[in-house]
């Protein structure tokens, strides 16, 4: 029913488009372009000694700070327990423990238990002492026994001087991530690979760090091993809930990339220049980020510093999950784990205006400049209004995204395109037959399977042409980009190649509108 082939396609580079076409490419990226998937695979395969050797104690935030403010001493950070290749779990005790993890003991109501068990994916967070911290689909207080079994399973394997990575039982994957004092577990019946589930657990861990910082998290458990971390995370559970829902519907996470709001290049440049002119002389301002509809309008950064897509995803999640930002200016501390896991940045967060629901974040390492940044924000809005930039942002936000059919590619249904040199991606609006949540979820699952095949460490692929029952998939990985395309089920290989070639030419023609090619700096 399905076939995958890479043979007879060695000349695709010659047929598909002119050599060197990489829409969205830039010599000076504003985002860190390290591939998330490769990072997680390296972490899982590296030894504990290697991780300790590579552990950095440098603080980016203290490096930026130029004043003489007293900086709290950095607590020595517990090195995360690294995950090796899949552990052999033949021992009867381990098998029995794994079975218990899948059992439900919420309460005496069997219907509620059935509903809980019917969920396709569960996410749990607990401490190394077995204390419940978070559960996606139920109160963690009702899962004390289940989490105790998880902790026992991890401890059992560690007692043999090894580390657990995953357990596979039928169509269910049990995936474990041990990070410092925390244990994160995914129980999934989806098509996601172990690496992709590890990536999601790492995002959850980073979301916790964004609230607490790594040094504080470690310090808490060094002082009290049985500490209930929910006291410090109270009110932040919504961030994790929203993040997990966000990851289920957004390809940005497994691609490790950001999507930009389509804008006329001159208008995007005007917006950036207004921010630079207004904020360029504000001391210790590191990033100015303008978001609209979870898309990047512009990002102005301090020279020498870039932001990791992971950190930008956490910022998007914070904005999208916080309705309070829409009603008033906010001053919020946020840790960006990839930028500096041990310190807070301070963010002035506000929407531009009632008639323009784009969100501006001004991130600084100075905790005492709220009013300075508030005044700067007002000036930015006034200038954006005078130059019709607010109108342009609104027009793009309210405009329906282009579909593949409108581009003139009848054989193609949908596509994901990522430019590797800028960590930016583009995708069109969903069109029939992908118009329901169920069909969209199924399509994203197919993309994730293809993504795993391209990046599988044992046998990575460059080209995939796969004919399925409902669609045909074409995937291409080059030095400059990744492309995942969905076609009608009976499309020929030749027609698919020609359609991808036309798409790349269209993207190249539109690249200045769809991507940020010249990232501005203060």
Coordinates of C-alpha atoms in Angstrom, one line a residue:
X1 CA 0.0 0.0 0.0
X2 CA 2.9 2.3 0.6
X3 CA 6.3 2.6 -1.1
X4 CA 9.4 4.6 -0.4
X5 CA 12.2 5.0 -2.8
X6 CA 15.2 7.1 -3.3
X7 CA 16.6 5.3 -6.4
X8 CA 16.4 6.8 -9.8
X9 CA 16.3 10.3 -8.3
X10 CA 20.0 11.1 -8.2
X11 CA 19.5 13.8 -10.9
X12 CA 16.7 15.6 -9.0
X13 CA 19.0 18.5 -8.2
X14 CA 19.5 19.0 -11.9
X15 CA 15.8 18.7 -12.8
X16 CA 14.0 20.3 -9.9
X17 CA 15.4 23.8 -10.1
X18 CA 18.5 25.8 -11.0
X19 CA 21.5 25.1 -8.8
X20 CA 21.8 27.4 -5.8
X21 CA 18.1 28.2 -5.4
X22 CA 17.5 28.4 -1.6
X23 CA 14.6 30.7 -1.0
X24 CA 15.0 32.7 2.2
X25 CA 18.7 32.2 2.6
X26 CA 20.8 34.9 4.3
X27 CA 24.5 35.2 5.2
X28 CA 23.7 36.8 8.5
X29 CA 20.9 34.9 10.4
X30 CA 19.2 36.4 13.4
X31 CA 18.3 33.0 14.8
X32 CA 20.6 30.3 16.0
X33 CA 20.5 27.7 13.3
X34 CA 21.6 24.6 15.1
X35 CA 19.2 21.8 14.3
X36 CA 17.0 20.9 17.3
X37 CA 16.6 17.3 16.2
X38 CA 20.4 16.8 15.9
X39 CA 20.9 18.4 19.4
X40 CA 18.5 15.9 21.0
X41 CA 20.0 12.9 19.2
X42 CA 23.5 14.0 20.4
X43 CA 22.3 14.4 23.9
X44 CA 20.7 10.9 23.9
X45 CA 23.9 9.3 22.6
X46 CA 26.6 11.2 24.5
X47 CA 28.0 9.9 27.7
X48 CA 27.7 11.5 31.1
X49 CA 31.4 12.4 31.1
X50 CA 31.0 14.2 27.7
X51 CA 28.1 16.2 29.0
X52 CA 30.0 17.3 32.1
X53 CA 32.9 18.3 30.0
X54 CA 30.7 20.4 27.7
X55 CA 28.7 22.0 30.5
X56 CA 29.1 25.8 30.3
X57 CA 29.1 27.9 33.4
X58 CA 29.3 31.2 31.4
X59 CA 26.5 33.7 31.9
X60 CA 25.4 35.5 28.8
X61 CA 23.3 37.9 30.8
X62 CA 26.1 38.9 33.2
X63 CA 28.3 39.4 30.2
X64 CA 25.9 41.9 28.7
X65 CA 25.4 43.8 32.0
X66 CA 27.7 46.8 32.1
X67 CA 26.8 48.3 35.4
X68 CA 28.0 47.3 38.8
X69 CA 24.8 45.7 40.1
X70 CA 25.4 42.8 42.4
X71 CA 24.7 39.6 40.6
X72 CA 23.6 36.6 42.8
X73 CA 26.3 33.9 42.7
X74 CA 25.5 31.1 40.2
X75 CA 24.7 27.8 41.9
X76 CA 26.6 24.9 40.5
X77 CA 24.2 23.2 38.1
X78 CA 23.6 19.5 38.3
X79 CA 24.6 18.0 35.0
X80 CA 21.5 16.4 33.3
X81 CA 21.5 12.6 33.2
X82 CA 22.1 11.7 29.6
X83 CA 20.2 9.1 27.7
X84 CA 22.0 6.3 26.0
X85 CA 20.7 4.1 23.2
X86 CA 17.6 2.2 24.0
X87 CA 18.2 0.1 27.2
X88 CA 17.5 -3.6 27.1
X89 CA 14.6 -4.0 29.5
X90 CA 14.1 -7.8 29.6
X91 CA 14.1 -8.0 33.4
X92 CA 10.7 -9.2 34.7
X93 CA 10.6 -6.5 37.3
X94 CA 11.1 -3.7 34.8
X95 CA 8.4 -5.2 32.5
X96 CA 6.0 -5.4 35.4
X97 CA 6.7 -1.8 36.3
X98 CA 6.1 -0.7 32.7
X99 CA 2.7 -2.4 32.7
X100 CA 1.7 -0.7 35.9
X101 CA 2.5 2.7 34.4
X102 CA -0.2 2.2 31.8
X103 CA -2.8 1.3 34.4
X104 CA -5.3 3.9 35.6
X105 CA -6.0 4.5 39.2
X106 CA -7.7 7.9 39.1
X107 CA -10.8 7.1 41.1
X108 CA -13.6 4.7 41.3
X109 CA -15.4 6.1 38.3
X110 CA -14.7 3.7 35.4
X111 CA -16.0 6.1 32.7
X112 CA -13.5 8.7 33.8
X113 CA -10.7 6.1 33.8
X114 CA -11.7 5.1 30.3
X115 CA -11.6 8.7 29.1
X116 CA -8.2 9.1 30.7
X117 CA -6.8 6.0 29.0
X118 CA -8.3 7.0 25.6
X119 CA -6.0 10.0 25.4
X120 CA -3.4 9.4 22.6
X121 CA -0.5 11.1 24.5
X122 CA 0.2 11.7 28.2
X123 CA 2.9 13.9 29.6
X124 CA 4.1 13.7 33.2
X125 CA 6.7 15.6 35.2
X126 CA 8.0 14.3 38.6
X127 CA 11.0 14.8 40.8
X128 CA 13.8 12.3 41.3
X129 CA 12.2 11.6 44.6
X130 CA 8.9 10.6 42.9
X131 CA 7.0 13.8 43.9
X132 CA 4.3 14.6 41.3
X133 CA 4.8 18.0 39.5
X134 CA 2.6 18.0 36.4
X135 CA 0.2 15.8 34.4
X136 CA -1.4 16.8 31.1
X137 CA -4.8 15.2 31.3
X138 CA -5.5 14.9 35.0
X139 CA -4.7 16.2 38.4
X140 CA -1.3 14.9 39.4
X141 CA -2.5 14.3 42.9
X142 CA -4.6 11.4 41.6
X143 CA -1.5 9.9 39.9
X144 CA 0.8 9.6 42.8
X145 CA 0.9 5.8 42.5
X146 CA 1.5 5.9 38.7
X147 CA 4.3 8.5 39.1
X148 CA 5.8 6.4 41.9
X149 CA 6.1 3.5 39.5
X150 CA 7.7 5.7 36.9
X151 CA 10.3 6.9 39.5
X152 CA 10.9 3.3 40.6
X153 CA 11.5 2.3 36.9
X154 CA 14.0 5.0 36.4
X155 CA 15.8 4.2 39.7
X156 CA 15.9 0.5 38.9
X157 CA 17.7 1.1 35.6
X158 CA 20.0 3.7 37.2
X159 CA 20.9 1.2 40.0
X160 CA 22.4 -0.9 37.2
X161 CA 24.6 2.0 36.2
X162 CA 22.5 2.7 33.1
X163 CA 19.9 5.2 32.0
X164 CA 16.5 4.5 30.6
X165 CA 15.4 5.9 27.2
X166 CA 12.2 4.2 26.2
X167 CA 9.9 1.2 26.6
X168 CA 7.8 -0.1 23.7
X169 CA 4.6 -2.1 24.4
X170 CA 2.4 -2.8 21.4
X171 CA 1.4 0.5 19.9
X172 CA 2.4 2.5 23.0
X173 CA 5.8 4.2 23.6
X174 CA 7.0 5.1 27.1
X175 CA 9.7 7.7 26.7
X176 CA 11.8 9.0 29.6
X177 CA 13.9 12.1 29.9
X178 CA 16.0 12.6 33.1
X179 CA 17.1 16.2 33.4
X180 CA 18.8 17.2 36.6
X181 CA 16.4 16.8 39.5
X182 CA 13.4 16.1 37.2
X183 CA 12.0 13.1 35.4
X184 CA 9.8 13.8 32.4
X185 CA 7.8 11.0 30.8
X186 CA 5.7 10.8 27.6
X187 CA 3.3 7.9 27.1
X188 CA 2.2 8.0 23.4
X189 CA 0.1 6.1 20.9
X190 CA 0.9 8.5 18.1
X191 CA 3.3 8.0 15.2
X192 CA 5.9 10.3 16.7
X193 CA 9.4 8.9 17.1
X194 CA 11.3 8.6 20.3
X195 CA 13.5 11.5 19.3
X196 CA 10.4 13.7 18.6
X197 CA 8.9 12.8 22.0
X198 CA 12.2 13.6 23.6
X199 CA 12.1 17.0 21.9
X200 CA 8.7 17.6 23.3
X201 CA 9.7 16.7 26.8
X202 CA 12.7 19.0 26.5
X203 CA 10.4 21.8 25.5
X204 CA 8.4 21.1 28.7
X205 CA 11.6 21.2 30.7
X206 CA 12.7 24.4 29.1
X207 CA 9.2 25.9 29.8
X208 CA 9.8 25.1 33.5
X209 CA 13.2 26.7 33.3
X210 CA 11.7 29.8 31.8
X211 CA 9.8 30.3 35.0
X212 CA 12.4 29.2 37.5
X213 CA 15.9 29.2 35.9
X214 CA 18.1 26.2 36.1
X215 CA 20.2 27.4 39.0
X216 CA 17.1 28.0 41.1
X217 CA 15.6 24.6 40.2
X218 CA 18.8 22.8 41.2
X219 CA 19.3 24.8 44.4
X220 CA 15.7 24.0 45.6
X221 CA 16.3 20.2 45.3
X222 CA 19.8 20.4 46.8
X223 CA 18.3 22.0 49.9
X224 CA 15.3 19.7 50.1
X225 CA 15.1 16.5 48.0
X226 CA 11.3 16.0 48.7
X227 CA 10.3 19.6 47.8
X228 CA 6.9 20.0 46.1
X229 CA 7.8 22.1 43.1
X230 CA 4.2 22.9 42.4
X231 CA 4.5 25.7 45.0
X232 CA 6.9 27.6 42.7
X233 CA 5.1 26.7 39.5
X234 CA 1.6 27.6 40.8
X235 CA -0.2 29.4 38.0
X236 CA 2.3 28.3 35.4
X237 CA 0.6 25.0 34.5
X238 CA -1.4 26.8 31.8
X239 CA 1.9 27.6 30.1
X240 CA 2.8 23.9 29.9
X241 CA -0.8 22.9 28.8
X242 CA -0.8 25.5 26.1
X243 CA 2.7 24.6 25.0
X244 CA 1.8 20.9 24.5
X245 CA -1.4 21.9 22.5
X246 CA 0.8 24.3 20.5
X247 CA 3.3 21.6 19.6
X248 CA 0.5 19.2 18.5
X249 CA -0.7 21.7 15.8
X250 CA 2.4 23.7 14.9
X251 CA 5.2 22.2 12.6
X252 CA 7.5 25.0 13.8
X253 CA 8.6 22.9 16.8
X254 CA 9.8 19.7 15.0
X255 CA 11.3 21.9 12.2
X256 CA 13.1 24.1 14.7
X257 CA 12.1 27.2 12.8
X258 CA 10.0 30.4 12.9
X259 CA 7.3 31.5 10.4
X260 CA 7.3 35.2 9.4
X261 CA 4.2 37.4 8.8
X262 CA 4.1 38.1 5.1
X263 CA 4.9 41.8 4.5
X264 CA 6.1 44.0 1.7
X265 CA 9.9 44.3 2.2
X266 CA 9.8 48.1 2.4
X267 CA 7.2 48.0 5.1
X268 CA 9.0 45.4 7.2
X269 CA 12.2 47.5 6.9
X270 CA 10.3 50.6 8.0
X271 CA 9.0 48.8 11.1
X272 CA 12.5 47.7 12.1
X273 CA 14.0 51.1 11.5
X274 CA 11.4 52.8 13.7
X275 CA 12.3 50.4 16.5
X276 CA 16.0 51.0 16.1
X277 CA 15.6 54.8 16.0
X278 CA 13.5 54.7 19.2
X279 CA 15.3 52.1 21.2
X280 CA 18.9 52.1 19.8
X281 CA 20.3 54.1 22.7
X282 CA 18.5 52.3 25.5
X283 CA 21.2 50.6 27.5
X284 CA 21.1 46.8 27.9
X285 CA 18.2 46.3 25.5
X286 CA 19.0 42.9 23.9
X287 CA 15.9 42.0 21.8
X288 CA 12.9 43.8 20.4
X289 CA 10.4 41.2 19.1
X290 CA 7.2 42.0 17.3
X291 CA 4.7 39.1 16.9
X292 CA 1.4 38.9 15.1
X293 CA -0.8 35.7 14.9
X294 CA 2.1 33.7 16.2
X295 CA 4.3 34.9 13.3
X296 CA 7.4 37.1 13.5
X297 CA 7.0 40.6 12.1
X298 CA 10.5 41.7 12.9
X299 CA 13.3 41.0 15.4
X300 CA 15.8 43.6 16.2
X301 CA 18.8 42.3 18.3
X302 CA 21.9 43.6 20.0
X303 CA 24.9 43.1 17.8
X304 CA 26.8 39.9 18.6
X305 CA 23.8 38.1 20.1
X306 CA 21.2 35.9 18.4
X307 CA 18.2 34.1 19.7
X308 CA 17.5 30.4 19.5
X309 CA 14.2 29.2 17.9
X310 CA 13.4 27.3 21.0
X311 CA 13.5 30.5 23.1
X312 CA 11.4 32.3 20.5
X313 CA 8.8 29.4 20.6
X314 CA 8.6 29.8 24.4
X315 CA 8.1 33.6 24.0
X316 CA 5.3 32.9 21.4
X317 CA 3.7 30.4 23.9
X318 CA 3.9 33.0 26.7
X319 CA 2.2 35.6 24.5
X320 CA -0.5 33.3 23.0
X321 CA -1.5 31.9 26.4
X322 CA -1.7 35.2 28.3
X323 CA -4.8 37.2 27.7
X324 CA -3.7 39.7 30.4
X325 CA -1.2 41.2 28.0
X326 CA -4.0 42.5 25.8
X327 CA -5.4 44.7 28.5
X328 CA -2.3 46.4 30.0
X329 CA 1.4 46.8 29.7
X330 CA 3.3 44.1 31.6
X331 CA 6.7 43.8 33.1
X332 CA 7.6 40.1 33.4
X333 CA 10.8 38.2 34.1
X334 CA 11.5 35.4 31.7
X335 CA 14.4 32.9 31.5
X336 CA 15.4 32.0 27.9
X337 CA 17.1 28.6 28.5
X338 CA 19.1 28.6 25.3
X339 CA 20.3 32.1 25.8
X340 CA 21.1 31.8 29.5
X341 CA 19.5 29.1 31.6
X342 CA 20.7 30.6 34.9
X343 CA 19.3 34.1 34.7
X344 CA 16.3 36.2 34.0
X345 CA 15.7 38.7 31.3
X346 CA 13.1 41.4 31.9
X347 CA 10.4 41.9 29.3
X348 CA 8.1 44.9 28.6
X349 CA 5.2 43.1 27.0
X350 CA 2.3 45.0 25.4
X351 CA 0.0 44.9 22.3
X352 CA 0.5 47.8 20.0
X353 CA -3.0 49.2 20.0
X354 CA -6.6 48.3 20.3
X355 CA -6.9 48.5 16.5
X356 CA -3.7 46.5 16.0
X357 CA -3.3 43.2 17.9
X358 CA 0.4 42.7 17.3
X359 CA 2.5 42.1 20.5
X360 CA 5.8 44.0 21.1
X361 CA 8.3 42.5 23.5
X362 CA 11.3 44.6 24.6
X363 CA 13.7 42.3 26.4
X364 CA 16.5 43.7 28.6
X365 CA 18.9 42.6 31.3
X366 CA 18.1 45.7 33.3
X367 CA 15.3 45.3 35.8
X368 CA 14.7 49.0 36.4
X369 CA 13.8 50.4 33.0
X370 CA 10.0 49.7 32.8
X371 CA 9.0 53.3 32.4
X372 CA 11.8 53.9 29.9
X373 CA 10.6 51.0 27.7
X374 CA 7.0 52.0 28.2
X375 CA 7.7 55.5 26.9
X376 CA 9.7 54.0 24.0
X377 CA 6.8 51.7 23.1
X378 CA 4.4 54.7 22.9
X379 CA 6.8 56.5 20.6
X380 CA 7.1 53.3 18.4
X381 CA 3.3 53.1 18.1
X382 CA 2.9 56.7 17.1
X383 CA 5.6 56.4 14.4
X384 CA 4.1 53.2 13.1
X385 CA 0.7 54.8 12.8
X386 CA 2.0 57.9 11.0
X387 CA 3.8 55.7 8.5
X388 CA 0.8 53.4 7.9
X389 CA 2.8 50.4 9.3
X390 CA -0.1 49.5 11.7
X391 CA -2.4 49.4 8.7
X392 CA 0.0 47.1 6.8
X393 CA 0.3 44.7 9.8
X394 CA -3.4 44.6 10.2
X395 CA -3.9 43.9 6.5
X396 CA -1.5 41.0 6.6
X397 CA -3.0 39.6 9.8
X398 CA -6.5 39.7 8.5
X399 CA -5.7 38.3 5.0
X400 CA -6.2 34.6 4.5
X401 CA -3.0 32.8 3.8
X402 CA -2.4 31.7 0.2
X403 CA -3.2 28.2 -0.7
X404 CA -1.2 25.8 -3.0
X405 CA -4.2 26.0 -5.4
X406 CA -3.8 29.8 -5.7
X407 CA -0.1 29.4 -6.5
X408 CA -1.2 27.2 -9.5
X409 CA 0.0 23.8 -8.5
X410 CA -3.1 21.5 -8.9
X411 CA -1.2 18.3 -8.2
X412 CA 0.1 19.6 -4.8
X413 CA -2.1 19.8 -1.7
X414 CA 0.3 21.2 0.9
X415 CA 3.9 21.9 1.7
X416 CA 6.4 22.7 4.4
X417 CA 9.6 24.6 3.4
X418 CA 12.4 25.4 5.8
X419 CA 15.4 27.5 5.0
X420 CA 18.2 26.0 7.0
X421 CA 20.6 29.1 7.0
X422 CA 17.9 31.3 8.7
X423 CA 15.8 28.8 10.6
X424 CA 12.7 30.3 9.0
X425 CA 9.9 28.2 7.4
X426 CA 6.9 28.8 5.2
X427 CA 3.7 26.8 4.7
X428 CA 0.4 27.7 2.9
X429 CA -3.1 27.5 4.4
X430 CA -4.6 24.1 4.6
X431 CA -7.0 23.2 1.8
X432 CA -9.2 20.2 1.1
X433 CA -9.0 17.4 2.1
X434 CA -7.1 18.8 5.1
X435 CA -9.9 21.0 6.5
X436 CA -10.8 19.2 9.8
X437 CA -8.7 19.0 12.9
X438 CA -8.5 15.2 12.5
X439 CA -7.2 15.5 8.9
X440 CA -4.7 18.3 9.8
X441 CA -3.5 16.2 12.7
X442 CA -3.0 13.2 10.4
X443 CA -1.1 15.3 7.9
X444 CA 1.2 16.7 10.5
X445 CA 1.8 13.2 11.8
X446 CA 2.9 12.2 8.2
X447 CA 5.3 15.1 8.1
X448 CA 6.8 14.1 11.5
X449 CA 7.4 10.6 10.2
X450 CA 9.1 11.9 7.1
X451 CA 11.2 14.3 9.3
X452 CA 12.3 11.4 11.4
X453 CA 13.4 9.4 8.3
X454 CA 15.4 12.4 7.0
X455 CA 17.2 12.8 10.3
X456 CA 17.4 9.2 11.5
X457 CA 21.0 8.7 12.8
X458 CA 21.3 5.1 11.7
X459 CA 20.1 5.6 8.1
X460 CA 19.4 9.2 7.2
X461 CA 17.8 9.9 3.8
X462 CA 17.9 12.8 1.4
X463 CA 15.0 12.1 -0.9
X464 CA 11.7 10.3 -0.2
X465 CA 8.9 9.6 -2.7
X466 CA 6.2 7.7 -0.8
X467 CA 2.8 6.6 -2.2
X468 CA 0.1 6.1 0.4
X469 CA -3.5 5.3 0.2
X470 CA -4.8 8.9 0.5
X471 CA -1.8 10.9 -0.7
X472 CA 1.7 10.8 -2.1
X473 CA 4.5 12.4 0.0
X474 CA 7.7 13.9 -1.5
X475 CA 10.5 15.0 0.8
X476 CA 13.9 16.5 0.0
X477 CA 16.8 17.5 2.2
X478 CA 19.6 19.6 0.8
X479 CA 22.4 21.6 2.4
X480 CA 20.2 24.7 2.2
X481 CA 16.7 23.7 2.9
X482 CA 14.2 21.0 3.9
X483 CA 11.0 20.5 1.9
X484 CA 8.0 18.3 2.7
X485 CA 5.2 18.2 0.0
X486 CA 1.9 16.4 -0.1
X487 CA 0.3 15.4 -3.5
X488 CA -2.7 13.7 -4.9
X489 CA -2.4 9.9 -4.4
X490 CA -1.9 9.1 -8.1
X491 CA 0.7 11.8 -8.9
X492 CA 3.7 10.5 -10.8
X493 CA 7.3 11.0 -9.7
X494 CA 8.0 13.3 -12.7
X495 CA 4.9 15.5 -12.0
X496 CA 5.9 15.8 -8.3
X497 CA 9.4 16.9 -9.3
X498 CA 8.1 19.5 -11.7
X499 CA 5.6 20.8 -9.1
X500 CA 8.4 21.2 -6.5
X501 CA 10.5 23.0 -9.1
X502 CA 7.7 25.5 -9.8
X503 CA 7.1 26.0 -6.0
X504 CA 10.8 26.8 -5.4
X505 CA 10.8 29.4 -8.2
X506 CA 7.6 30.9 -6.7
X507 CA 9.2 31.0 -3.2
X508 CA 12.4 32.6 -4.6
X509 CA 10.3 35.3 -6.3
X510 CA 8.3 36.0 -3.1
X511 CA 11.2 35.4 -0.6
X512 CA 11.6 39.1 0.5
X513 CA 7.9 39.1 1.5
X514 CA 7.9 35.7 3.2
X515 CA 11.2 35.7 5.0
X516 CA 13.5 38.2 6.9
X517 CA 16.6 38.3 4.8
X518 CA 18.5 41.2 6.3
X519 CA 18.1 41.0 10.1
X520 CA 18.3 44.4 11.8
X521 CA 20.5 45.1 14.8
X522 CA 20.7 47.9 17.4

